[in-house]
Short mmCIF file of C-alpha atoms in Angstrom, two decimals:
data_model
loop_
_atom_site.label_atom_id
_atom_site.label_comp_id
_atom_site.label_asym_id
_atom_site.label_seq_id
_atom_site.Cartn_x
_atom_site.Cartn_y
_atom_site.Cartn_z
CA MET A 5 5.32 -17.37 -11.04
CA GLN A 6 7.25 -20.49 -10.14
CA ILE A 7 5.85 -22.74 -7.25
CA GLU A 8 8.42 -24.70 -5.41
CA PRO A 9 8.56 -27.21 -2.61
CA LEU A 10 10.12 -26.43 0.76
CA GLY A 11 10.25 -29.69 2.33
CA ASP A 12 7.24 -31.55 3.31
CA SER A 13 4.85 -29.10 4.64
CA ALA A 14 5.51 -25.78 3.04
CA LEU A 15 5.97 -24.26 -0.48
CA ILE A 16 7.77 -21.05 -2.02
CA VAL A 17 5.67 -19.14 -4.75
CA ARG A 18 8.21 -17.04 -6.32
CA VAL A 19 5.94 -14.20 -7.64
CA VAL A 20 8.81 -12.55 -9.31
CA ASP A 21 12.36 -13.23 -10.41
CA GLU A 22 13.99 -10.00 -9.40
CA PHE A 23 13.06 -7.09 -6.54
CA HIS A 24 11.97 -3.71 -7.40
CA PRO A 25 10.53 -1.22 -4.98
CA ASP A 26 7.48 -0.55 -6.72
CA THR A 27 6.43 -3.79 -9.13
CA SER A 28 7.81 -6.48 -7.34
CA LEU A 29 6.20 -5.44 -4.34
CA ASN A 30 3.13 -4.89 -5.35
CA ALA A 31 3.07 -8.32 -6.69
CA VAL A 32 4.12 -10.22 -3.85
CA LEU A 33 1.57 -8.00 -1.44
CA ALA A 34 -1.33 -8.69 -3.89
CA ALA A 35 -0.80 -12.40 -3.80
CA LEU A 36 -0.54 -12.20 -0.35
CA ARG A 37 -4.01 -10.95 -0.17
CA TYR A 38 -5.46 -12.97 -2.60
CA LEU A 39 -4.18 -16.32 -0.76
CA GLU A 40 -5.75 -14.86 2.64
CA ALA A 41 -8.71 -14.26 0.75
CA ALA A 42 -8.89 -17.45 -0.80
CA ALA A 43 -8.55 -19.32 2.82
CA ILE A 44 -7.56 -22.39 1.54
CA PRO A 45 -8.06 -25.42 3.98
CA GLY A 46 -4.88 -26.83 5.11
CA VAL A 47 -2.86 -23.52 4.87
CA ILE A 48 -1.20 -22.57 8.18
CA GLU A 49 0.37 -19.65 7.58
CA LEU A 50 1.41 -17.20 4.69
CA ALA A 51 5.16 -15.44 4.97
CA PRO A 52 5.75 -12.59 2.19
CA ALA A 53 9.31 -11.68 1.11
CA TYR A 54 11.01 -9.53 -1.04
CA THR A 55 10.03 -11.81 -4.23
CA THR A 56 8.28 -14.65 -2.87
CA VAL A 57 5.52 -15.86 -0.59
CA GLY A 58 6.16 -18.72 1.94
CA VAL A 59 3.01 -20.89 2.56
CA PHE A 60 3.23 -23.08 5.43
CA PHE A 61 0.51 -26.07 5.53
CA ASP A 62 -0.74 -29.30 7.09
CA PRO A 63 0.04 -32.04 4.98
CA ALA A 64 -2.67 -34.52 6.34
CA ARG A 65 -5.54 -32.06 5.66
CA ILE A 66 -4.46 -31.25 1.98
CA GLU A 67 -4.05 -34.77 1.03
CA SER A 68 -7.72 -35.84 2.33
CA ALA A 69 -9.06 -33.56 -0.30
CA ASN A 70 -7.56 -36.14 -3.00
CA SER A 71 -5.58 -38.93 -2.22
CA ASP A 72 -4.50 -39.60 -5.78
CA ASN A 73 -1.91 -36.55 -5.79
CA SER A 74 0.51 -35.11 -3.44
CA PRO A 75 -0.42 -32.46 -0.98
CA PHE A 76 2.13 -30.32 -2.83
CA ASP A 77 0.63 -30.89 -6.31
CA ILE A 78 -2.90 -30.20 -4.68
CA LEU A 79 -2.18 -27.02 -3.21
CA ALA A 80 0.24 -25.74 -5.80
CA THR A 81 -2.75 -26.36 -8.55
CA LYS A 82 -4.74 -23.95 -6.11
CA ILE A 83 -2.72 -21.34 -5.95
CA GLN A 84 -2.10 -21.14 -9.54
CA SER A 85 -6.06 -21.15 -10.26
CA ILE A 86 -6.18 -17.91 -7.60
CA LEU A 87 -3.44 -15.97 -8.81
CA ASN A 88 -3.53 -16.89 -12.35
CA ALA A 89 -6.98 -14.51 -12.26
CA SER A 90 -7.22 -11.18 -14.07
CA ALA A 91 -8.17 -9.57 -11.09
CA PHE A 92 -4.98 -10.17 -9.42
CA ALA A 93 -2.95 -8.78 -12.25
CA ASP A 94 -4.80 -5.53 -11.92
CA GLU A 95 -4.04 -5.50 -8.14
CA THR A 96 -0.40 -5.30 -8.87
CA GLU A 97 -0.91 -1.89 -10.73
CA LYS A 98 -2.34 0.00 -7.78
CA VAL A 99 -0.46 3.15 -6.16
CA ALA A 100 -0.87 3.68 -2.52
CA PRO A 101 -0.65 7.01 -1.30
CA ALA A 102 2.78 8.24 0.44
CA ILE A 103 2.62 8.29 4.21
CA GLU A 104 4.58 11.83 5.33
CA ILE A 105 7.09 11.14 8.32
CA PRO A 106 8.35 14.43 9.83
CA VAL A 107 12.14 14.45 10.66
CA CYS A 108 14.61 16.62 12.58
CA TYR A 109 18.09 16.40 11.07
CA ASP A 110 19.80 18.69 13.31
CA ARG A 111 23.14 17.45 14.23
CA GLU A 112 22.28 16.50 17.85
CA PHE A 113 19.87 14.07 16.21
CA ALA A 114 22.36 13.05 13.58
CA PRO A 115 25.87 11.45 15.01
CA ASP A 116 26.65 10.12 11.70
CA VAL A 117 25.30 12.64 9.29
CA ALA A 118 29.37 13.67 8.65
CA GLU A 119 30.31 9.83 7.96
CA VAL A 120 27.85 9.66 5.63
CA ALA A 121 28.82 12.90 4.05
CA ARG A 122 32.26 11.74 3.69
CA GLN A 123 31.58 8.61 2.26
CA ALA A 124 29.39 10.24 -0.32
CA GLY A 125 31.34 13.23 -1.15
CA LEU A 126 29.08 15.89 -0.31
CA SER A 127 28.19 18.32 2.19
CA GLU A 128 25.85 17.64 5.38
CA ASP A 129 23.19 19.91 3.85
CA GLU A 130 23.43 17.91 0.79
CA VAL A 131 23.00 14.67 2.58
CA VAL A 132 19.97 15.86 4.59
CA HIS A 133 18.41 17.36 0.86
CA ARG A 134 18.70 14.01 -0.96
CA HIS A 135 17.56 11.77 2.11
CA ALA A 136 14.45 14.15 2.48
CA SER A 137 13.68 14.48 -1.24
CA ALA A 138 13.72 10.93 -2.26
CA SER A 139 10.44 8.45 -2.21
CA TYR A 140 10.91 5.38 -0.43
CA ARG A 141 8.55 2.24 -0.04
CA VAL A 142 8.54 -0.35 3.12
CA SER A 143 9.92 -3.34 1.78
CA CYS A 144 9.34 -5.52 4.94
CA VAL A 145 9.06 -4.85 8.74
CA GLY A 146 11.20 -6.44 11.45
CA PHE A 147 14.30 -6.37 13.32
CA THR A 148 12.73 -4.97 16.25
CA PRO A 149 8.74 -4.62 16.33
CA GLY A 150 7.69 -1.89 13.90
CA PHE A 151 11.28 -1.60 12.38
CA PRO A 152 10.42 -0.65 8.65
CA PHE A 153 13.35 -1.58 6.22
CA LEU A 154 13.10 1.44 3.32
CA SER A 155 14.15 0.91 -0.17
CA GLY A 156 14.42 3.76 -2.53
CA LEU A 157 17.65 5.26 -0.61
CA PRO A 158 19.58 7.60 -3.27
CA PRO A 159 22.68 5.05 -4.07
CA LYS A 160 25.22 8.02 -3.45
CA LEU A 161 23.94 7.98 0.24
CA ALA A 162 24.24 3.94 0.55
CA THR A 163 26.58 3.76 3.77
CA PRO A 164 28.12 0.66 5.19
CA ARG A 165 26.80 0.15 8.55
CA ARG A 166 28.85 0.81 11.66
CA ALA A 167 31.90 -1.31 12.14
CA SER A 168 30.77 -0.97 16.44
CA PRO A 169 27.13 -1.10 17.02
CA ARG A 170 26.03 1.19 19.75
CA LYS A 171 24.20 -0.38 22.27
CA GLU A 172 21.56 2.30 22.62
CA ILE A 173 19.46 3.79 19.66
CA PRO A 174 16.71 6.27 20.91
CA ALA A 175 13.63 5.69 19.45
CA GLY A 176 12.65 7.94 16.38
CA ALA A 177 16.30 7.61 15.22
CA VAL A 178 16.37 7.50 11.18
CA GLY A 179 19.31 5.30 10.13
CA ILE A 180 21.33 4.17 6.82
CA GLY A 181 22.34 1.05 6.61
CA GLY A 182 23.96 0.03 3.55
CA ALA A 183 21.40 0.88 0.24
CA GLN A 184 18.61 0.94 2.69
CA THR A 185 17.07 3.61 5.21
CA GLY A 186 15.14 2.81 8.47
CA ILE A 187 13.60 4.39 11.68
CA TYR A 188 13.95 2.72 15.12
CA PRO A 189 10.99 2.48 16.51
CA ARG A 190 12.02 1.97 19.98
CA LYS A 191 15.05 2.27 21.99
CA SER A 192 17.37 -0.38 21.32
CA PRO A 193 21.24 -1.30 20.08
CA GLY A 194 21.80 -0.98 16.53
CA GLY A 195 24.84 -0.23 14.05
CA TRP A 196 22.94 1.68 11.50
CA ASN A 197 24.36 5.59 10.93
CA ILE A 198 21.92 7.89 12.42
CA ILE A 199 21.32 11.12 10.74
CA GLY A 200 17.84 12.31 12.19
CA ARG A 201 15.10 11.69 14.37
CA THR A 202 11.17 11.73 13.98
CA PRO A 203 8.77 12.47 16.74
CA LEU A 204 6.15 10.01 15.55
CA SER A 205 5.70 6.68 17.64
CA LEU A 206 6.11 3.87 15.06
CA PHE A 207 4.94 1.24 17.40
CA ASP A 208 2.50 1.30 19.87
CA VAL A 209 0.69 -1.82 21.32
CA GLN A 210 -2.40 0.31 22.18
CA ARG A 211 -2.65 0.81 18.30
CA GLU A 212 -4.42 -1.10 15.75
CA PRO A 213 -2.49 -2.28 13.88
CA PRO A 214 0.38 -1.38 16.52
CA ALA A 215 3.02 -0.57 13.79
CA LEU A 216 2.21 2.80 12.06
CA LEU A 217 4.11 1.20 8.71
CA GLN A 218 3.20 -2.04 7.28
CA ALA A 219 4.96 -3.92 4.33
CA GLY A 220 4.48 -2.08 0.44
CA ASP A 221 3.49 1.53 2.66
CA ARG A 222 5.18 4.62 0.30
CA VAL A 223 6.83 7.15 2.58
CA HIS A 224 8.13 10.75 2.15
CA PHE A 225 10.38 12.63 4.87
CA ARG A 226 9.58 15.96 5.60
CA ILE A 227 12.47 17.87 7.21
CA ILE A 228 10.97 20.03 10.34
CA SER A 229 12.97 22.07 12.92
CA ARG A 230 13.93 21.37 16.55
CA GLU A 231 11.29 23.66 17.40
CA GLU A 232 8.79 21.76 15.45
CA PHE A 233 9.98 18.41 16.95
CA ASP A 234 9.70 19.76 20.34
CA SER A 235 6.15 20.77 19.60
CA PHE A 236 5.03 17.25 18.92
CA SER A 237 5.64 16.28 22.61
CA ALA A 238 4.61 19.16 24.09
#
């Protein structure tokens, strides 16, 4: 673990050196939980990423604790003591159960499956089978509220984003963008290759939390028929 300054009011905790869907996400999310629980005075915000946690702080409040050292040194020492605990190492080994997402891969919902199949040199049925058989991890949530970026896509299915993004992608659309797959929570523009659709609502302001999927969640897709898809909204 390395701690590096980021300007005069932030620092970066580099939890792991390289990204891996399981080990690095576990470590980053465990570090985030421990730092949140510590509630270090002067810390304003914590921002997790693929391999790091950004820590934003008020230098004046940090400095007041010990005027002989810089706010960075004081804060870095506190963070090291928190994350060097043996309990933190145990947290990184925990495995969360997978969340099942039903997906209809019917051609009506999959305008780009032929392109993905062409790029991969596979049949459309094989694309669907491989996509639905893989185990995924939510690396982060963003782009639009509740949009999950899922790592774990079979390398054979990796497909570049569309050269011309669509002006409107329907809510629930499941797409492939490069080496990741994702789900559009709401109607929005987008350039990913659409190969299916889920009837689930991934973002609802009336729900707590509003986003169905959170960073670190494990995800498994289940193939459903068009009739099953329609029954969700019946």
